[in-house]
Each structure stands twice: as C-alpha cells, then as structure tokens.
Amino acid sequence: MNGVDGAAALLEAMTERLASGDRFAGLFGSGAPTKGVTITGMLATSEDVELLDAELAPGAVRYPTMSREIKPAFWYERALHDLFGVVAENHPRLDPLILPHDEQYDPLPCPGASSSPDRVVPDERAIPQRVLGTGVFTIPHGPVRSGVFESVEYVIETPGEDIPHLNVRPYAKHRGVQNRFQDLSVHHGMLLAERVEGVASVAHALAYAHAVERLAGVTVPPAAALVRVVHAELERIANHLDVAMKLADAAGLAVAVARFGLHKERCLRLIGAMCGSRFGRGVVLPGGVTAVPRMPPAHLRARLDALAEGIRGDADALMDTPSFLDRLRGTGSLSHEQARVHGALGPVGRASGVYDDARWVRPYDAYPRLEPVVGDRRGGDDAMARLQVRWEEVNDSVALIRQATELLELAGGDSLRVPLRVPAGRAVGWAEAPQGEVLYVVAVNDDGRIERCAPRSASFHNLAVFASTFRGDVLTDFPFIEASFGLSIAGAVL
Amino acid sequence: MPWVFRGLREGIVTTRYPRRPDHYANSFPARVVPREDPPSEDGDLGRLCPTGAISTGPVRVDAGRCVLCGLCVRERPDVFEWRPGSETATLRRSGLSVPPLEEDDDQLDRVRTALAERTRAFRRSIHVRHVDAGSDGTEEWEILALLNPVYDVHRLGIFFTPSPRHADVLLLTGAGAHGMAEPVRRSLEATPRPAVVIAAGVDAISGGLLAPSYAVSAGVGELADVDIWVPGAPPSPFSLLFALLLAMGRLPEESGRAR
C-alpha cells in the first residue's frame, strides 16, 4: 500500500497512474474528522487493485477536489461529503447523494471511526432545488414508483419530451451498511456482505471472501473454487433474465415477460435445490465453501441444459421481435469515450467497448482453469448492445458451469475449506458480479474483528454514468434505459 | 403471434396451491427451529446467532430475527434443524417464535376476529401496493415472482397496483430506512380503509443484520401498524402468497387457525 501524504499528493499520484492506463475504481473514507479522515483511492491495474491513502490532518474538513481532473470521482466525493462531512473544494456540484444533511450536522456516520451515531435522518431540505432553462419543469419519479421496484427517486428535468437533465436521488433507502460491518467477526461479516446487494449475494460474498483470504494468505481448495464459479455464474444468468424480463415489460410484451419470468423462476429453483437458498446464500465462506451442490453433477447439467435451451429459444424470438428492437436501437447510448473515461463496469461497459472483466483480467477462484470467453466485442453502444452482451454472457455462463461441474466430478471428495487465521491488516478483494466488478476493502484489527469494510458495488459506479445516457432520448425511453443498466439500488446507496 | 405459440407450447406450469398442496411449497427450507428433544445443556447457544434470534431455557428461535444463515444448524445439528414449508406468516409478532411464547388464546382469537371483520370485503380480490423501505433487493425479486406463470396470483384475484389509492394491502419490505419513513407514512395515508399492512422479510420485521443502526429503525413496525408478519430472508414466493391469502381470509381452515 502506497502511503501518499495529503490529498493533493493523492490527486497527483492518481492522475499520473490513470494517464499510464490504470482505471479509477473508487474512493472511500475512514475515520472521523476530529482525528483525521483517511481518503483512499482505488486503482485497477492489469493484475491487481491498488489502494492509495491520503490522511487529512485532524480537524481538517477541506481538501482539493479530484473531480475536475478525475471525472468519475464526482459521485464518490459527494458520498464522502455525506458520510464524513469533508468538503471537496471547487467540486463541480457537491450536492447530497446518499445521506443529505445540514452543513453543521453532527455527528455523521463516519465509517471506520470508533463510534457510530445513534440516528441520522436524511434531511430533504439540504438538497438544492434548481432547474435551468426556459419552460423546463421537473418530474419527480419515486421513491415509491409504479410497480415492484427498489426505492429511488429520479428527478427528470424536461421541457416536455426530451430529457436534458436527470438527477438521481437514491438516499431514501440508505441503510448504513458500512458502519454495521465494524466489530463483526470475519465470519459474521460474510453474512452482512451477502446482504449488501442481495441480487448479487454470491458476487459480494466472493469479493469479501477474497479480501479476507488475501489477508490470511490462503488459497481455497480447487473443489471449493469450482463450486464458487458454479454459483456465481448461475447468479449471473438469473440477473440477466431479470433484465430481459424488465425490458420486455417496458415494451409491453406480456408473453415474453411471462416466459423470462418462468426461466428466472427455474434458475432460482435450481440455485435453491443446490444449496437451500434461492440466492446462493450460505455457500461461500472465508476459506472455501460450505458444501458441494446437493445434486449429482450430471443431474445439475441436465437441469442447466433444459434451462439454457428454453432461454435460447425465447432470447432468439425476442431479438427477432421488431416492435421490441425498435425501442432499444439507439436508446440510452453511452459512447465508448464516455464509458472509457468513466470506467463503466460490467455489461454496461462491455457494450460500449470497455472490456474489463475481473474474471479474466484479474482472475480468481477456478476461472484460470476454465476456457476463457473472448469478450471484446463492438457494434452499438445502446440498450440493444447491452442486451446482446447479456445474452452472450448467459451462453458463456452455461458453458462455464458445464466445465466447472465436469472438473468438480474429477475433484471427487477433496476438501472444501481451509482453516483461516486472519492477522491484523487490510486487503482488497474483487469479483465480477452480474452488474460488474465488486470491490471489498476489509481492514481487520488485532482481535480478528472488522475495523473497516468498504464495499464498492458496480451499481454505484454505473449509476453515476446512467444520468448522462439520455442525450436525444425521450420520457418513454426511460424504462428501457433503466432496465438496460440492470442496477440494484441497495448496492448503490449501501 | 410467435410469442403466443411459445407460451402455449410449454403447457401448464402454474401451481394449484392453495387448492392443492404444492411440493415446492412444502419442501422449501423456510425456518430454523429447535429439535423436539434437545440435549439438556444449552448454556451458550445464544452466542451462535449473529442476530440474537436464539434464546435459552427452553431453547427458542425467533423467526422474526432469524436471517436463515444456518450457522446454528451447522454448529449444533443436535439442537437445531431446518423446517420446510411455506406457511410461516403470523398475525402477531410473538407468534413467530418456535416453540411459541405463552400465547393468550383469547387475545389471538380477538386479533383474528378483528382482522376478519376488517377484511371481509377482501375475500374475492385484493390490490397490493408494495413499498420498499430499505431492502437488499431480494424481497422485490420474490414479490415480482408472484406474477410469473408459476405462481400467477392473478388467478386468485390478487393484483399489484401502482397507486396506494387503489390498494387494499400495503406490502412493506426492508429494514425501515429513515429516508423511507415519510414516503411510507404518505403511502399509508393515501391508502383507503380498511387496509392490511404486511411486513415481508426478516429485515422488515426486526431489521435483521442491519439493526441497530443510525440509518434504519429496526424494521417497519415503527413506520406503520403491521397486521401480518412474514419471516424469511427473503421470504419465498409461497410464503408471501400465504401471507396474502391470510390477509384475504382465504386459507384452508387448518392452516388459518394456528396463526
């Protein structure tokens, strides 16, 4: 870990590294301003994720903004302000994001500090109300929206049809997850990691486990690594089916919605039959997995093949339905340049030609043993391209699960777990969730308890770029663009 | 047109629950309970649970706190076991403990009668408004699953409505984030009476692993008066369906009585 003295030096170091080809992966803080907040930048390199620290002096609440030089830091600095009260000076727009509060409010959550406040209530009045332009008005959409959705408020600024500007206000369901990690044992921390972004439980569990395992200096047994892959890929299939279902719903294709809903149900039941939880919870443990799937590999493959065949038929039909495709083509376009500068993650990034899949670039668990999927693809950067990427990923996932179960058969009765002794220290772990790369920074103290755990979900990172994909799109395109991003608000506001 | 044929070719996939028992509903591992005759020493069992769902003397598991992590079953299979089944919802928070706390039968009767009185008009059809008050996203998936062809709750006269003004049932999920207190209050205010409030999932009941915290209020109980509690993390679609049928007063006699 490189120690960088002061925020200005951190900015300089980060800018330099980004120019040499590394990717900005996030920014988080630790500790309370009274004792000095530590701001940590995360950089994804070609083989690792590196952490760069900058310690603010005790009592200091101001530091020079990074968002001017490093555009994707924009949201991260807003979140820093909400949680720690530190102000990025000269920030383009330091509006509240995940926890609006009055400027003088005290005490703030300050994850990583020795104590947490009892109660912090989001204060809506802290959010500036402004609309620019003649004849422009706002349409507040949420937090209670029509349909079964997670709570989030989109404030659409529009002169009537176009969407020149969109504000995302996700704070309503801020759950204070980061503070809850503190003082948990690493094993109980795993349970919470599975609930940070429930629809990607396995990916979060993996990223968390990888951080803890790295700290302990252990490698999981080969059989456990294979079981992890099987669960992670099934989770991916379920999430991509959810996106297809929501896109079809937006287009009003009732039968298609029913078909993908049926496939998704079958996928969740398959996961449930393998481990007892429809979301793959309780499978991953720091140091391995709890058990092999509760069905013979041949049986698992048979169910998988049936599932895959059903999906393929309906996916082909969907991609051959003109009334559906017309709504996706050219909708929610995210240019390659935008995606590259922002470091867009997961299928959203890949559809815009930013190929950084943690499974293959920084491989973990059993992925190095499996046949890699060639993923650099081009052709469109819109909602359509994102759906195509997802269909390709579903096919790939099926192939990967097949390979993994075949290897698992050969592994026979190998052990599934290594004993773990976690020394004090800090480590970073990652995994590729269906939404994109998930990062966990876990710091453990001498008693083996968690001192600070900072999850960074792809949902947060990608939601920041979501608002800038509305160029030329109109109100009725909104549900398509939202569904095509496939994000979870729970993971975005923590 | 091709879509219609795609749908028809599959045949009927819809469950016949509640008229007929459903195998999946009955086999789903929905709860952790103490075994019938646990060993006499039970000193440190409470320590096994990350959310404090286990109490001792006699050994008891509070399903309203249990996040179904299964740590206790793994550590002490001689004391705890999984119990399958989906009929988990209750009319009273205290009814979620296994074995049940000292129940005042008269009082339970009164609660049941009062709800039945209120919901007499619900027997044939209800409209449900879901509000997320800080969930992890899984509850929404399981609620949405009720609309897929396997559960197809429309066949039972259950519909989801975009507006609380058309709602009979408010289905709340999540740990009760402070930021959602006001939207929940306003949704409840806009809901015509009589209304039934359901807390779906262990987060909604007690806050689960997220409480106590500066950001949530240990379940939605502090945001609204809850009529029906559905344990599970998240509750399976069948558990949710059971809760909705409970709200409609449409359960088979034997499963409805024990609530």
XYZ file of N, CA, C and O in Angstrom, chain A residues 138-287:
600
model
N -39.719 19.914 -13.645
C -39.206 18.623 -13.186
C -40.352 17.643 -12.960
O -41.441 18.014 -12.541
N -40.061 16.396 -13.271
C -40.989 15.316 -12.952
C -40.316 14.435 -11.909
O -39.345 13.750 -12.214
N -40.773 14.497 -10.671
C -40.192 13.597 -9.678
C -40.773 12.200 -9.879
O -41.978 12.034 -10.000
N -39.898 11.224 -9.943
C -40.326 9.854 -10.217
C -39.786 9.000 -9.080
O -38.630 8.652 -9.055
N -40.624 8.738 -8.095
C -40.172 7.967 -6.953
C -40.272 8.777 -5.684
O -40.761 9.884 -5.737
N -39.803 8.279 -4.516
C -39.177 6.970 -4.328
C -40.149 5.790 -4.412
O -39.723 4.685 -4.707
N -41.463 6.036 -4.164
C -42.427 4.954 -4.327
C -42.912 5.005 -5.761
O -43.583 5.940 -6.163
N -42.514 4.012 -6.570
C -42.775 4.076 -8.004
C -43.819 3.057 -8.406
O -44.140 2.156 -7.644
N -44.326 3.209 -9.632
C -45.379 2.276 -10.035
C -44.754 0.939 -10.395
O -43.991 0.839 -11.338
N -45.100 -0.062 -9.609
C -44.544 -1.380 -9.832
C -43.745 -1.811 -8.625
O -43.615 -1.068 -7.651
N -43.229 -3.021 -8.686
C -42.434 -3.534 -7.579
C -40.972 -3.207 -7.852
O -40.289 -3.914 -8.577
N -40.517 -2.084 -7.321
C -39.149 -1.634 -7.539
C -38.509 -1.310 -6.207
O -39.197 -1.043 -5.233
N -37.182 -1.256 -6.216
C -36.493 -0.710 -5.063
C -36.704 0.801 -5.054
O -36.855 1.429 -6.096
N -36.682 1.382 -3.861
C -36.959 2.805 -3.742
C -35.800 3.651 -4.243
O -34.672 3.495 -3.801
N -36.111 4.533 -5.164
C -35.136 5.510 -5.644
C -35.936 6.633 -6.283
O -37.036 6.410 -6.783
N -35.397 7.832 -6.202
C -36.106 8.937 -6.818
C -35.302 9.466 -8.002
O -34.121 9.775 -7.855
N -35.934 9.509 -9.162
C -35.329 10.156 -10.316
C -36.051 11.469 -10.526
O -37.279 11.492 -10.595
N -35.291 12.540 -10.595
C -35.909 13.828 -10.876
C -35.569 14.174 -12.316
O -34.421 14.445 -12.647
N -36.586 14.084 -13.161
C -36.377 14.310 -14.588
C -36.679 15.759 -14.902
O -37.776 16.244 -14.636
N -35.687 16.452 -15.448
C -35.910 17.829 -15.868
C -36.194 17.812 -17.351
O -35.406 17.283 -18.135
N -37.332 18.356 -17.727
C -37.745 18.232 -19.118
C -38.547 19.435 -19.574
O -39.301 20.018 -18.796
N -38.372 19.818 -20.841
C -39.266 20.831 -21.405
C -40.557 20.195 -21.914
O -41.413 20.887 -22.447
N -40.718 18.899 -21.780
C -41.948 18.251 -22.222
C -41.711 16.850 -22.737
O -42.458 15.942 -22.439
N -40.660 16.679 -23.511
C -40.452 15.379 -24.148
C -39.014 14.898 -23.960
O -38.769 13.796 -23.501
N -38.062 15.769 -24.321
C -36.656 15.400 -24.157
C -36.279 15.340 -22.682
O -36.991 15.837 -21.823
N -35.127 14.730 -22.413
C -34.622 14.693 -21.050
C -33.244 15.343 -21.048
O -32.231 14.661 -21.152
N -33.193 16.689 -20.976
C -31.877 17.334 -20.992
C -31.088 17.045 -19.727
O -29.869 17.046 -19.747
N -31.776 16.802 -18.631
C -31.041 16.552 -17.394
C -31.819 15.618 -16.479
O -33.034 15.673 -16.394
N -31.077 14.763 -15.813
C -31.699 13.814 -14.885
C -30.907 13.807 -13.590
O -29.685 13.691 -13.602
N -31.612 13.948 -12.479
C -30.959 13.829 -11.182
C -31.360 12.514 -10.534
O -32.542 12.177 -10.504
N -30.389 11.805 -10.012
C -30.693 10.563 -9.309
C -30.577 10.833 -7.815
O -29.559 11.332 -7.349
N -31.640 10.528 -7.082
C -31.600 10.701 -5.626
C -31.869 9.361 -4.964
O -33.022 8.995 -4.728
N -30.815 8.636 -4.670
C -31.027 7.294 -4.136
C -31.080 7.234 -2.608
O -31.230 6.165 -2.049
N -30.983 8.376 -1.933
C -30.729 8.351 -0.491
C -31.836 7.720 0.354
O -31.598 7.311 1.475
N -33.068 7.644 -0.195
C -34.196 7.226 0.641
C -33.950 5.879 1.315
O -34.390 5.655 2.436
N -33.250 4.991 0.639
C -33.041 3.697 1.286
C -31.602 3.474 1.736
O -31.117 2.349 1.751
N -30.940 4.548 2.125
C -29.616 4.394 2.736
C -29.758 3.578 4.023
O -30.564 3.900 4.878
N -28.974 2.495 4.140
C -29.170 1.568 5.258
C -28.009 1.543 6.256
O -28.011 0.758 7.185
N -26.997 2.359 6.009
C -25.881 2.402 6.965
C -25.098 1.110 7.058
O -24.591 0.751 8.122
N -24.981 0.402 5.933
C -24.365 -0.915 5.944
C -22.898 -0.873 6.386
O -22.440 -1.732 7.137
N -22.166 0.164 5.935
C -20.723 0.178 6.205
C -20.428 0.187 7.699
O -19.528 -0.495 8.165
N -21.205 0.964 8.453
C -20.964 1.012 9.891
C -21.296 -0.322 10.571
O -20.705 -0.682 11.570
N -22.264 -1.048 9.989
C -22.667 -2.319 10.593
C -21.557 -3.362 10.526
O -21.547 -4.318 11.292
N -20.653 -3.228 9.581
C -19.574 -4.217 9.477
C -18.624 -4.141 10.670
O -18.000 -5.134 11.041
N -18.520 -2.938 11.247
C -17.493 -2.733 12.263
C -17.721 -3.604 13.483
O -18.856 -3.773 13.945
N -16.657 -4.184 13.986
C -16.658 -5.043 15.173
C -17.246 -6.422 14.939
O -17.334 -7.214 15.872
N -17.681 -6.734 13.724
C -18.124 -8.102 13.462
C -16.891 -8.989 13.299
O -15.820 -8.527 12.908
N -17.074 -10.286 13.587
C -16.008 -11.223 13.262
C -16.006 -11.401 11.748
O -17.003 -11.092 11.087
N -14.908 -11.909 11.176
C -14.881 -12.020 9.715
C -15.955 -12.995 9.225
O -16.428 -12.889 8.094
N -16.354 -13.943 10.069
C -17.382 -14.898 9.630
C -18.779 -14.275 9.624
O -19.565 -14.514 8.722
N -19.066 -13.483 10.647
C -20.360 -12.795 10.635
C -20.381 -11.691 9.571
O -21.432 -11.394 9.011
N -19.231 -11.108 9.295
C -19.144 -10.087 8.253
C -19.597 -10.642 6.906
O -20.201 -9.946 6.089
N -19.308 -11.927 6.682
C -19.727 -12.578 5.442
C -21.244 -12.512 5.264
O -21.759 -12.259 4.172
N -21.976 -12.722 6.372
C -23.446 -12.702 6.282
C -23.932 -11.323 5.845
O -24.860 -11.201 5.043
N -23.294 -10.294 6.369
C -23.704 -8.943 6.007
C -23.326 -8.643 4.548
O -24.102 -8.027 3.813
N -22.135 -9.119 4.142
C -21.701 -8.898 2.758
C -22.729 -9.482 1.785
O -22.990 -8.911 0.729
N -23.340 -10.619 2.157
C -24.336 -11.229 1.282
C -25.598 -10.380 1.171
O -26.426 -10.613 0.293
N -25.754 -9.439 2.097
C -26.978 -8.637 2.101
C -26.750 -7.200 1.662
O -27.657 -6.372 1.742
N -25.535 -6.883 1.239
C -25.253 -5.527 0.761
C -26.032 -5.270 -0.530
O -26.645 -4.224 -0.713
N -26.015 -6.243 -1.409
C -26.743 -6.145 -2.682
C -27.283 -7.545 -2.931
O -26.628 -8.368 -3.570
N -28.498 -7.785 -2.408
C -28.998 -9.148 -2.317
C -29.063 -9.903 -3.629
O -28.833 -11.115 -3.659
N -29.357 -9.203 -4.741
C -29.493 -9.926 -6.001
C -28.138 -10.378 -6.528
O -28.058 -11.176 -7.448
N -27.058 -9.868 -5.931
C -25.709 -10.330 -6.288
C -25.020 -10.865 -5.035
O -23.847 -10.603 -4.795
N -25.755 -11.622 -4.243
C -25.235 -12.132 -2.968
C -23.930 -12.882 -3.144
O -22.975 -12.689 -2.389
N -23.869 -13.751 -4.163
C -22.692 -14.599 -4.330
C -21.471 -13.746 -4.688
O -20.392 -13.920 -4.124
N -21.647 -12.807 -5.605
C -20.524 -11.974 -6.027
C -19.997 -11.153 -4.854
O -18.784 -11.021 -4.670
N -20.898 -10.608 -4.047
C -20.441 -9.837 -2.893
C -19.743 -10.738 -1.893
O -18.716 -10.364 -1.316
N -20.309 -11.934 -1.684
C -19.669 -12.876 -0.770
C -18.273 -13.220 -1.264
O -17.326 -13.306 -0.476
N -18.126 -13.381 -2.571
C -16.826 -13.740 -3.135
C -15.815 -12.607 -2.953
O -14.685 -12.837 -2.511
N -16.218 -11.391 -3.285
C -15.289 -10.269 -3.171
C -14.851 -10.105 -1.719
O -13.663 -9.890 -1.432
N -15.797 -10.251 -0.809
C -15.467 -10.156 0.618
C -14.523 -11.282 1.023
O -13.493 -11.059 1.666
N -14.866 -12.510 0.610
C -14.039 -13.664 0.971
C -12.629 -13.512 0.406
O -11.647 -13.822 1.077
N -12.519 -13.007 -0.817
C -11.204 -12.846 -1.423
C -10.340 -11.875 -0.615
O -9.144 -12.099 -0.440
N -10.968 -10.799 -0.125
C -10.214 -9.844 0.685
C -9.709 -10.510 1.959
O -8.535 -10.379 2.330
N -10.589 -11.254 2.629
C -10.206 -11.910 3.885
C -9.143 -12.983 3.636
O -8.163 -13.101 4.375
N -9.325 -13.741 2.561
C -8.366 -14.810 2.252
C -6.995 -14.238 1.896
O -5.961 -14.813 2.235
N -7.007 -13.108 1.220
C -5.742 -12.477 0.861
C -5.005 -12.025 2.116
O -3.789 -12.177 2.228
N -5.788 -11.504 3.043
C -5.221 -11.060 4.312
C -4.628 -12.241 5.068
O -3.550 -12.157 5.664
N -5.336 -13.352 5.056
C -4.885 -14.540 5.782
C -3.823 -15.308 4.995
O -3.197 -16.226 5.529
N -3.640 -14.954 3.729
C -2.647 -15.624 2.907
C -2.988 -17.064 2.587
O -2.120 -17.928 2.570
N -4.264 -17.367 2.334
C -4.641 -18.739 1.998
C -5.237 -18.794 0.588
O -5.731 -17.798 0.071
N -5.180 -19.959 -0.010
C -5.833 -20.221 -1.284
C -6.892 -21.275 -1.027
O -6.624 -22.247 -0.320
N -8.063 -21.095 -1.605
C -9.132 -22.069 -1.332
C -8.847 -23.351 -2.110
O -8.217 -23.324 -3.167
N -9.324 -24.511 -1.589
C -9.112 -25.781 -2.285
C -9.754 -25.745 -3.666
O -10.764 -25.054 -3.863
N -9.196 -26.493 -4.638
C -9.708 -26.448 -6.017
C -11.199 -26.760 -6.113
O -11.910 -26.105 -6.879
N -11.664 -27.725 -5.340
C -13.089 -28.075 -5.430
C -13.962 -26.899 -4.997
O -14.989 -26.598 -5.620
N -13.545 -26.214 -3.927
C -14.313 -25.058 -3.450
C -14.338 -23.964 -4.503
O -15.370 -23.322 -4.731
N -13.200 -23.770 -5.168
C -13.121 -22.725 -6.197
C -14.093 -23.024 -7.335
O -14.693 -22.111 -7.908
N -14.267 -24.310 -7.638
C -15.201 -24.682 -8.707
C -16.650 -24.464 -8.285
O -17.479 -23.974 -9.061
N -16.964 -24.829 -7.041
C -18.333 -24.612 -6.547
C -18.676 -23.131 -6.600
O -19.781 -22.732 -6.977
N -17.702 -22.299 -6.257
C -17.926 -20.844 -6.295
C -18.286 -20.380 -7.703
O -19.181 -19.559 -7.890
N -17.568 -20.899 -8.687
C -17.838 -20.499 -10.071
C -19.256 -20.898 -10.468
O -19.995 -20.105 -11.069
N -19.655 -22.113 -10.117
C -20.990 -22.580 -10.490
C -22.048 -21.620 -9.946
O -22.955 -21.186 -10.667
N -21.901 -21.230 -8.682
C -22.908 -20.350 -8.081
C -22.856 -18.941 -8.661
O -23.891 -18.327 -8.913
N -21.652 -18.437 -8.867
C -21.524 -17.074 -9.400
C -22.145 -16.979 -10.793
O -22.804 -15.991 -11.125
N -21.963 -18.025 -11.600
C -22.478 -17.963 -12.972
C -23.999 -18.149 -13.006
O -24.688 -17.551 -13.833
N -24.533 -18.973 -12.106
C -25.995 -19.102 -12.055
C -26.634 -17.783 -11.636
O -27.682 -17.389 -12.148
N -25.969 -17.101 -10.713
C -26.468 -15.794 -10.286
C -26.485 -14.821 -11.469
O -27.410 -14.031 -11.632
N -25.457 -14.916 -12.302
C -25.388 -14.052 -13.479
C -26.571 -14.327 -14.413
O -27.227 -13.411 -14.899
N -26.850 -15.609 -14.645
C -27.964 -15.955 -15.529
C -29.269 -15.379 -14.980
O -30.055 -14.761 -15.705
N -29.487 -15.549 -13.683
C -30.732 -15.060 -13.069
C -30.860 -13.550 -13.233
O -31.926 -13.037 -13.576
N -29.770 -12.829 -13.001
C -29.816 -11.367 -13.118
C -30.057 -10.911 -14.550
O -30.816 -9.972 -14.786
N -29.419 -11.582 -15.502
C -29.611 -11.182 -16.894
C -31.042 -11.480 -17.349
O -31.629 -10.732 -18.132
N -31.610 -12.575 -16.843
C -33.012 -12.866 -17.164
C -33.921 -11.790 -16.584
O -34.927 -11.408 -17.196
N -33.555 -11.297 -15.416
C -34.343 -10.232 -14.796
C -34.331 -8.987 -15.683
O -35.367 -8.338 -15.870
N -33.167 -8.676 -16.234
C -33.072 -7.516 -17.133
C -33.942 -7.735 -18.372
O -34.706 -6.850 -18.774
N -33.840 -8.932 -18.965
C -34.638 -9.225 -20.162
C -36.125 -9.088 -19.856
O -36.902 -8.541 -20.647
N -36.501 -9.573 -18.661
C -37.905 -9.517 -18.262
C -38.365 -8.062 -18.150
O -39.437 -7.701 -18.631
N -37.526 -7.226 -17.538
C -37.931 -5.832 -17.347
C -37.962 -5.068 -18.666
O -38.804 -4.190 -18.866
N -37.045 -5.398 -19.567
C -37.071 -4.762 -20.889
C -38.334 -5.160 -21.644
O -39.006 -4.322 -22.251
N -38.662 -6.451 -21.600
C -39.862 -6.918 -22.290
C -41.106 -6.277 -21.677
O -42.064 -5.941 -22.370
N -41.071 -6.103 -20.365
C -42.192 -5.476 -19.672
C -42.359 -4.032 -20.132
O -43.472 -3.556 -20.361
N -41.230 -3.338 -20.283
C -41.285 -1.943 -20.728
C -41.897 -1.848 -22.118
O -42.547 -0.862 -22.456
N -41.677 -2.892 -22.926
C -42.219 -2.883 -24.293
C -43.634 -3.449 -24.337
O -44.246 -3.504 -25.405
N -44.139 -3.892 -23.191
C -45.499 -4.408 -23.141
C -45.669 -5.784 -23.769
O -46.757 -6.145 -24.210
N -44.592 -6.567 -23.846
C -44.700 -7.911 -24.398
C -45.057 -8.894 -23.277
O -44.180 -9.476 -22.637
N -46.355 -9.073 -23.057
C -46.796 -9.844 -21.885
C -46.287 -11.279 -21.905
O -45.843 -11.802 -20.880
N -46.356 -11.918 -23.065
C -45.943 -13.325 -23.107
C -44.441 -13.445 -22.871
O -43.973 -14.326 -22.152
N -43.682 -12.516 -23.451
C -42.230 -12.548 -23.243
C -41.897 -12.358 -21.766
O -41.018 -13.038 -21.222
N -42.611 -11.449 -21.103
C -42.386 -11.247 -19.671
C -42.639 -12.550 -18.924
O -41.845 -12.971 -18.075
N -43.745 -13.207 -19.271
C -44.076 -14.471 -18.608
C -43.004 -15.524 -18.875
O -42.611 -16.264 -17.980
N -42.525 -15.565 -20.120
C -41.515 -16.576 -20.464
C -40.221 -16.365 -19.679
O -39.679 -17.301 -19.110
N -39.732 -15.124 -19.664
C -38.474 -14.890 -18.954
C -38.671 -15.016 -17.439
O -37.768 -15.435 -16.724
N -39.880 -14.665 -16.973
C -40.187 -14.867 -15.558
C -40.126 -16.340 -15.195
O -39.626 -16.723 -14.135
N -40.632 -17.161 -16.099
C -40.603 -18.613 -15.876
C -39.166 -19.129 -15.836
O -38.789 -19.913 -14.958
N -38.348 -18.671 -16.786
C -36.945 -19.108 -16.798
C -36.219 -18.665 -15.531
O -35.433 -19.410 -14.959
N -36.508 -17.437 -15.122
C -35.842 -16.929 -13.927
C -36.248 -17.760 -12.703
O -35.412 -18.107 -11.873
N -37.531 -18.092 -12.624
C -38.000 -18.919 -11.515
C -37.278 -20.265 -11.519
O -36.840 -20.758 -10.480
N -37.119 -20.841 -12.688
C -36.432 -22.135 -12.782
C -34.976 -22.003 -12.360
O -34.425 -22.893 -11.716
N -34.382 -20.882 -12.741
C -32.984 -20.649 -12.366
C -32.859 -20.526 -10.841
O -32.003 -21.149 -10.226
N -33.759 -19.747 -10.231
C -33.701 -19.585 -8.779
C -33.982 -20.914 -8.075
O -33.399 -21.217 -7.035
N -34.879 -21.716 -8.642
C -35.165 -23.012 -8.025
C -33.972 -23.949 -8.138
O -33.716 -24.746 -7.241
N -33.253 -23.838 -9.255
C -32.047 -24.655 -9.407
C -31.015 -24.253 -8.351
O -30.417 -25.114 -7.694
N -30.838 -22.941 -8.171
C -29.897 -22.476 -7.142
C -30.357 -22.973 -5.777
O -29.567 -23.478 -4.971
N -31.662 -22.852 -5.526
C -32.215 -23.285 -4.250
C -32.005 -24.774 -4.020
O -31.678 -25.211 -2.915
N -32.183 -25.565 -5.081
C -32.013 -27.013 -4.943
C -30.555 -27.360 -4.654
O -30.255 -28.369 -4.027
N -29.641 -26.504 -5.106
C -28.215 -26.783 -4.903
C -27.750 -26.464 -3.495
O -26.823 -27.080 -2.982
N -28.358 -25.445 -2.873
C -27.788 -25.001 -1.590
C -28.829 -24.650 -0.534
O -28.469 -24.346 0.602
N -30.111 -24.644 -0.877
C -31.126 -24.324 0.128
C -31.566 -22.870 0.105
O -32.567 -22.522 0.706
N -30.811 -21.999 -0.568
C -31.207 -20.600 -0.679
C -31.371 -20.242 -2.141
O -30.531 -20.604 -2.966
N -32.437 -19.547 -2.474
C -32.682 -19.175 -3.870
C -31.714 -18.106 -4.347
O -31.706 -17.743 -5.518
N -30.917 -17.569 -3.441
C -29.959 -16.540 -3.825
C -28.521 -16.989 -3.553
O -27.617 -16.170 -3.510
N -28.333 -18.275 -3.373
C -26.982 -18.805 -3.189
C -26.322 -18.352 -1.898
O -25.098 -18.333 -1.794
N -27.136 -17.973 -0.919
C -26.549 -17.521 0.343
C -26.090 -18.707 1.185
O -26.696 -19.767 1.163
N -25.047 -18.472 1.939
C -24.542 -19.518 2.828
C -23.619 -20.492 2.130
O -23.181 -21.466 2.728
N -23.327 -20.273 0.848
C -22.423 -21.181 0.135
C -20.967 -20.773 0.370
O -20.143 -21.580 0.806
N -20.675 -19.504 0.103
C -19.293 -19.028 0.205
C -18.949 -18.730 1.658
O -19.731 -18.115 2.387
N -17.775 -19.196 2.076
C -17.253 -18.891 3.400
C -15.830 -18.381 3.208
O -15.171 -18.774 2.256
N -15.355 -17.533 4.114
C -13.940 -17.199 4.022
C -13.140 -18.499 4.145
O -13.315 -19.243 5.100
N -12.326 -18.817 3.151
C -11.532 -20.044 3.186
C -12.114 -21.185 2.382
O -11.524 -22.254 2.315
